[in-house]
Short mmCIF file of C-alpha atoms in Angstrom, two decimals:
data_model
loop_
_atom_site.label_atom_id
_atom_site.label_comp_id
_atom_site.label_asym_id
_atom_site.label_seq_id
_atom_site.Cartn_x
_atom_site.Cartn_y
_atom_site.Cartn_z
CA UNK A 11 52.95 10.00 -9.32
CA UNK A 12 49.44 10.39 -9.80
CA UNK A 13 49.03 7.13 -7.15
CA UNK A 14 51.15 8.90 -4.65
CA UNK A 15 49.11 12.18 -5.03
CA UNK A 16 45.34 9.83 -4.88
CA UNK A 17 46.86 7.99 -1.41
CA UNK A 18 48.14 11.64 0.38
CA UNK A 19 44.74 13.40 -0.87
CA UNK A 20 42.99 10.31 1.07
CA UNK A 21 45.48 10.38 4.25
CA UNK A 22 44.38 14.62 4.51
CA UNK A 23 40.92 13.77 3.77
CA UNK A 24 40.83 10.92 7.13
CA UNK A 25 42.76 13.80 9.01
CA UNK A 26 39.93 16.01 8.44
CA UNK A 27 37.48 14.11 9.31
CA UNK A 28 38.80 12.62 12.36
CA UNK A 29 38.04 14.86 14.97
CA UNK A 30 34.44 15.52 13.25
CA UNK A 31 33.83 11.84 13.57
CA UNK A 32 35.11 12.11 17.52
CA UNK A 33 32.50 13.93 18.24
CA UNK A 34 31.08 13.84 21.67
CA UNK A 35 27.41 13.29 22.59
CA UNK A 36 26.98 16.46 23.53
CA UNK A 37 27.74 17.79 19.88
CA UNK A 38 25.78 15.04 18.60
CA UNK A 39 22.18 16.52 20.70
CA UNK A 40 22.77 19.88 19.83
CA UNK A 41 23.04 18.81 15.93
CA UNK A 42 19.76 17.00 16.95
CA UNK A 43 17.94 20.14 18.56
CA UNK A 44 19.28 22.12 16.07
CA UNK A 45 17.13 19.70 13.22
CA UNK A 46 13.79 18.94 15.72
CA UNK A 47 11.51 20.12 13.39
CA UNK A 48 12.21 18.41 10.34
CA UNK A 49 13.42 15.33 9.77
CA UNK A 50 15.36 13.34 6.05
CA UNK A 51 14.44 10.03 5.10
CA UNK A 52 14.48 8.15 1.37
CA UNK A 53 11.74 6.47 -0.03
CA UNK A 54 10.86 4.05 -2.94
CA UNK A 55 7.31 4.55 -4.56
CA UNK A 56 6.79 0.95 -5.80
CA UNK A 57 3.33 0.09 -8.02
CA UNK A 58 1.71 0.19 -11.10
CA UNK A 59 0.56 2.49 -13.52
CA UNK A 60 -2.23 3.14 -16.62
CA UNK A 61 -3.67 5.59 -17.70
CA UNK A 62 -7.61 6.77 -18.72
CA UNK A 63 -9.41 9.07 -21.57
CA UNK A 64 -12.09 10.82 -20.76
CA UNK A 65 -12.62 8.95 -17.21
CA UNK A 66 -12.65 5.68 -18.34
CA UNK A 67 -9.67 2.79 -19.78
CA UNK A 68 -8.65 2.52 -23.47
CA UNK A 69 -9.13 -1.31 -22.98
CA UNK A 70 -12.94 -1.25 -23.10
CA UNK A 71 -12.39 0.44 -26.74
CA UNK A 72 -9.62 -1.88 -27.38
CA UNK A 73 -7.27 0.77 -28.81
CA UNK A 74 -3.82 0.17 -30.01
CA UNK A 75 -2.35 2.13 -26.78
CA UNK A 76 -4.79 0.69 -24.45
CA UNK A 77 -2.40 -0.82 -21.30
CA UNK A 78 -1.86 -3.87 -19.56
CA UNK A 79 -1.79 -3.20 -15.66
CA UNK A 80 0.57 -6.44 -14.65
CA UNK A 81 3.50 -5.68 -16.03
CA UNK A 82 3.25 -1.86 -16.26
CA UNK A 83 5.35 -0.83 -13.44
CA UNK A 84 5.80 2.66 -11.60
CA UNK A 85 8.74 3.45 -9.55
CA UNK A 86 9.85 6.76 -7.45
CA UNK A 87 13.01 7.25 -5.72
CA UNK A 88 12.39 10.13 -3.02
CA UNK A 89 14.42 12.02 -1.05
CA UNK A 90 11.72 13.41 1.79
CA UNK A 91 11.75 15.33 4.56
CA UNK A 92 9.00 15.46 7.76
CA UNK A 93 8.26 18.80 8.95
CA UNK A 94 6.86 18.81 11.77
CA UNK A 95 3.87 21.78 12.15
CA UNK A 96 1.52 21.07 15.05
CA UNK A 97 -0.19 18.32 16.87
CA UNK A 98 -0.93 15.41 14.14
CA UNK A 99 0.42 17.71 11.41
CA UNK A 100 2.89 16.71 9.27
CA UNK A 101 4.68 18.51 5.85
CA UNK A 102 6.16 15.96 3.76
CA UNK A 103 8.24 17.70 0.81
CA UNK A 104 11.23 16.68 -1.46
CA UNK A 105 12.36 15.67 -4.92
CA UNK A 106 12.85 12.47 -6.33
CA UNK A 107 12.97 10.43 -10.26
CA UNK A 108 9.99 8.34 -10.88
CA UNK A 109 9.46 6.29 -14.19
CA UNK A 110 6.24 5.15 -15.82
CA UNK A 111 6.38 2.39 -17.52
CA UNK A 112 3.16 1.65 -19.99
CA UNK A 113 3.10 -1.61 -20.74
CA UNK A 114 0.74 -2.36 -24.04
CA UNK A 115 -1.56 -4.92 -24.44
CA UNK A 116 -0.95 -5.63 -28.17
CA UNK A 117 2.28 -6.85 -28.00
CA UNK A 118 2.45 -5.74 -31.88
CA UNK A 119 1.72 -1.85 -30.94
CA UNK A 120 3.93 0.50 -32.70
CA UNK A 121 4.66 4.28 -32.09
CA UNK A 122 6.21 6.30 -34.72
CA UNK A 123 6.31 10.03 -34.21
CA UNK A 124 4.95 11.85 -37.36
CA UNK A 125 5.26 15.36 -38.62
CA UNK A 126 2.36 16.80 -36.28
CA UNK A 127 1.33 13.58 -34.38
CA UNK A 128 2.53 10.33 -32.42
CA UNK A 129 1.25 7.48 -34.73
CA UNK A 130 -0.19 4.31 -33.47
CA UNK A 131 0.34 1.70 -35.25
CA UNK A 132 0.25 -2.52 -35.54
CA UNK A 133 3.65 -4.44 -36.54
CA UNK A 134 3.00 -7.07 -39.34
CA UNK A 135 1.24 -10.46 -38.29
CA UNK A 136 4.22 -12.37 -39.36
CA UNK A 137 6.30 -10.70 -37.04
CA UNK A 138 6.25 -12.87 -33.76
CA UNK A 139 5.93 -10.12 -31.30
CA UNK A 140 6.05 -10.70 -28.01
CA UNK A 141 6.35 -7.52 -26.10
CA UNK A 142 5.54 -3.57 -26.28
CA UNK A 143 6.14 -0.42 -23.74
CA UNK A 144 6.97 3.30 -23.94
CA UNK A 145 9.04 4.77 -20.81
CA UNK A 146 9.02 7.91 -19.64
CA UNK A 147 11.06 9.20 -16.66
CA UNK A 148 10.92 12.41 -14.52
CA UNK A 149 12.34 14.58 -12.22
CA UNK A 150 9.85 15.65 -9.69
CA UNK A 151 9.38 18.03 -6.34
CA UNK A 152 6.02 16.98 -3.55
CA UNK A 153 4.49 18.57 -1.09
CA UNK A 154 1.75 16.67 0.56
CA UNK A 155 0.58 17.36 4.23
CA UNK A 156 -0.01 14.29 6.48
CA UNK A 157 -2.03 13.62 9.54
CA UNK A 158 -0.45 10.97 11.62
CA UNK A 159 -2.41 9.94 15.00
CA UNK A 160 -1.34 7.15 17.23
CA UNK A 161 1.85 6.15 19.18
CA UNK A 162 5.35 4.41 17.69
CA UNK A 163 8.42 4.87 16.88
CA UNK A 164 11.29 3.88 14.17
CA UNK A 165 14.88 4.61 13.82
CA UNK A 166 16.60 6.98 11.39
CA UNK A 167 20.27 6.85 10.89
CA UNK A 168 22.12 10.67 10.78
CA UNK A 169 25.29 12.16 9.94
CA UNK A 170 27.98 9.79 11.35
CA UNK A 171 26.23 6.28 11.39
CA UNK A 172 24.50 6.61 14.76
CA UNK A 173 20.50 6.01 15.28
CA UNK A 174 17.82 7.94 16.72
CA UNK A 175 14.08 8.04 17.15
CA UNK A 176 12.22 9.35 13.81
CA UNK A 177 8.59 8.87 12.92
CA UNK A 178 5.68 8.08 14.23
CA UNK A 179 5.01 4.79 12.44
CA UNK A 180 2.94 3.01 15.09
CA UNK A 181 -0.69 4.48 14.37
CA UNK A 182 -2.51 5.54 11.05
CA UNK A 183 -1.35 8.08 8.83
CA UNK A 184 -3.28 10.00 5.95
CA UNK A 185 -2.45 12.85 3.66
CA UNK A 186 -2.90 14.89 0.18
CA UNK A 187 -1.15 17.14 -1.61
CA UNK A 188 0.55 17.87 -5.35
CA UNK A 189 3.19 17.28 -7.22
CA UNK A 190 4.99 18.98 -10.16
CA UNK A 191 7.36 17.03 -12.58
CA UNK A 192 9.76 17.73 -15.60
CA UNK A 193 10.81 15.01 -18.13
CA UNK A 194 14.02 13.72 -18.16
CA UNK A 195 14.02 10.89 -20.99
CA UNK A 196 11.58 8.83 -23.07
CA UNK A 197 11.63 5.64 -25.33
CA UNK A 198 9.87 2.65 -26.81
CA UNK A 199 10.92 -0.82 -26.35
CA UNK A 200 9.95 -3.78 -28.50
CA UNK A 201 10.86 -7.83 -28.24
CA UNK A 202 10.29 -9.41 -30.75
CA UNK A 203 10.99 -13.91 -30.62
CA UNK A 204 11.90 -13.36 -27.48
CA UNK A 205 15.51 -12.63 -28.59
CA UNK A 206 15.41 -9.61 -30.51
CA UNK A 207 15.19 -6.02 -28.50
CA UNK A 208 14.93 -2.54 -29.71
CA UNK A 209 15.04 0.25 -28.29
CA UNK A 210 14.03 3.75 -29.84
CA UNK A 211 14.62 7.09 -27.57
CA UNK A 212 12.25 10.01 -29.01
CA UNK A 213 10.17 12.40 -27.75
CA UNK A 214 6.94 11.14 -28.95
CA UNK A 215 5.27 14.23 -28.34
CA UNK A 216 5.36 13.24 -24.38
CA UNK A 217 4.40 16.54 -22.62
CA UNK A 218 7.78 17.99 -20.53
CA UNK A 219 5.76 18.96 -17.37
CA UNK A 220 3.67 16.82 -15.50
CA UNK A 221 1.85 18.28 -12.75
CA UNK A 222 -0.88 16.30 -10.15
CA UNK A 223 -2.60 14.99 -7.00
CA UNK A 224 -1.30 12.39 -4.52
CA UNK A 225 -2.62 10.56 -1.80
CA UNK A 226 -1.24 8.66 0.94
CA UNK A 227 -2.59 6.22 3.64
CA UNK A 228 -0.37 4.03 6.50
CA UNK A 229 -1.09 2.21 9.04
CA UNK A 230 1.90 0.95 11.23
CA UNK A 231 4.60 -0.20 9.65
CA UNK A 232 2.63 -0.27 6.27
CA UNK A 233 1.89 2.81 3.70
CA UNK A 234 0.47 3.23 0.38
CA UNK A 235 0.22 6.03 -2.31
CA UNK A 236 -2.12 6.97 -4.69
CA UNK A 237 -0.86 9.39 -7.39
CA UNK A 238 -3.32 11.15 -10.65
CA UNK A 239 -1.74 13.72 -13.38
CA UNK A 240 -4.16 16.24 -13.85
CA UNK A 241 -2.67 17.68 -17.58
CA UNK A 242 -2.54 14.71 -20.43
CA UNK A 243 0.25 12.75 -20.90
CA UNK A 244 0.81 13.63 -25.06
CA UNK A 245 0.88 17.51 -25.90
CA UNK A 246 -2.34 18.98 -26.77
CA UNK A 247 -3.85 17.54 -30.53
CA UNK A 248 -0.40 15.72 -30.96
CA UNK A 249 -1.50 12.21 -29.56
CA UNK A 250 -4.57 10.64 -27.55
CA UNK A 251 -6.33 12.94 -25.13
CA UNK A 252 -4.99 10.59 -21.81
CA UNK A 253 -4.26 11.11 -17.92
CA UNK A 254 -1.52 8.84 -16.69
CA UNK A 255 -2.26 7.65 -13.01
CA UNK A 256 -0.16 5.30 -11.00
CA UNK A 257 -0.89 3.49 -7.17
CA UNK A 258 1.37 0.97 -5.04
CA UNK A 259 3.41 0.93 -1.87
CA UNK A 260 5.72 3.19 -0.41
CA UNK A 261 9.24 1.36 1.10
#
């Protein structure tokens, strides 16, 4: 029975839709007219990340949570959408989930999170550790205007499958703006003989909000990103005074 009522929920669902999909072209460029000014498109930020105190890297003081930059990847997934305002000027503004991932240096780092502070700390010299990172993922919202001069064009696809001119891609793009994040999940992972993996989701005194400045630069069909938190990653006098920042390639 509960087949029979999937399968005639399904046939209604195709009836519905049919005539929407039947559209004629002339429906199709007054959806399009309708949506000139701005137009959707998904992302991937794709790059690394770090993070400094006081301006300059925790490696040159070789501290326990000092960060090794191959291997500590940054990833975004963006929804965006291009309004257009005048001449070269573009608004680029959406939401998307990014995750930093800090990968340590001392594969034998340790965090613990104490009574009033996130403890740093080094695992035992017989234990054959091989591997070290806290996560932290976030929900996030951008604005960042955009100049984009020059000539080109790519294709976007909208509602039903169909293509149509989108953005200028074909001459050199720059922009800055902000961004404002909340914190979705944290943890700590830890190999140790290359076989055994642990995996501890706290808080670890990881501020909720991020908030910060990004920068973007294309050329063609290429475009990078540039992004700095301007409040510390650890709440205030709970953990190490530091400002995560992250840079890569946008797909």
């Amino acid at each position: 029975m509960k087949t029979i009522k999937l399968l005639t929920i399904a046939f209604l669902s195709i009836l519905i839709l049919n005539p929407a999909l039947a559209q004629d072209d002339d429906d199709n460029d007054k959806w399009r007219k309708k949506n000139l000014g701005t137009r959707h498109d998904f992302s991937i930020d794709l790059g690394i990340n770090n993070w400094l105190e006081d301006g300059e890297f925790p490696n040159d003081e070789n501290a326990l949570y000092a960060v090794r930059p191959w291997g500590s990847w940054y990833v975004g997934l963006n929804a965006i959408n291009d309004t257009h305002v005048a001449g070269p000027l573009h608004l680029e503004w959406g939401v998307g989930v990014s995750w930093y991932n800090w990968k340590f240096e001392n594969e034998a780092t340790r965090l613990e999170e104490g009574d009033d502070i996130i403890i740093f700390s080094e695992a035992p010299e017989e234990v054959d550790a091989k591997k070290s990172k806290l996560t932290a993922a976030y929900l996030n919202a951008s604005l960042v205007p955009v100049l984009k001069l020059g000539n080109g064009k790519r294709t976007r696809r909208h509602r039903w499958g169909n293509f149509e001119p989108f953005e200028n891609k074909g001459g050199f793009r720059i922009g800055a703006g902000g961004y404002a994040g909340y914190k979705l999940a944290s943890y700590t992972k830890t190999v140790v003989d290359d076989r055994n993996r642990d995996k501890d989701h706290d808080g670890f005194y990881l501020n909720n909000l991020r908030y910060g400045v990004r920068v973007q630069l294309g050329f063609r069909g290429v475009d990078f990103f540039a992004n700095y938190d301007l409040n510390e990653v650890f709440v205030e006098n709970k953990g190490p005074e530091l400002n995560a920042f992250s840079f890569g390639v946008i797909l």
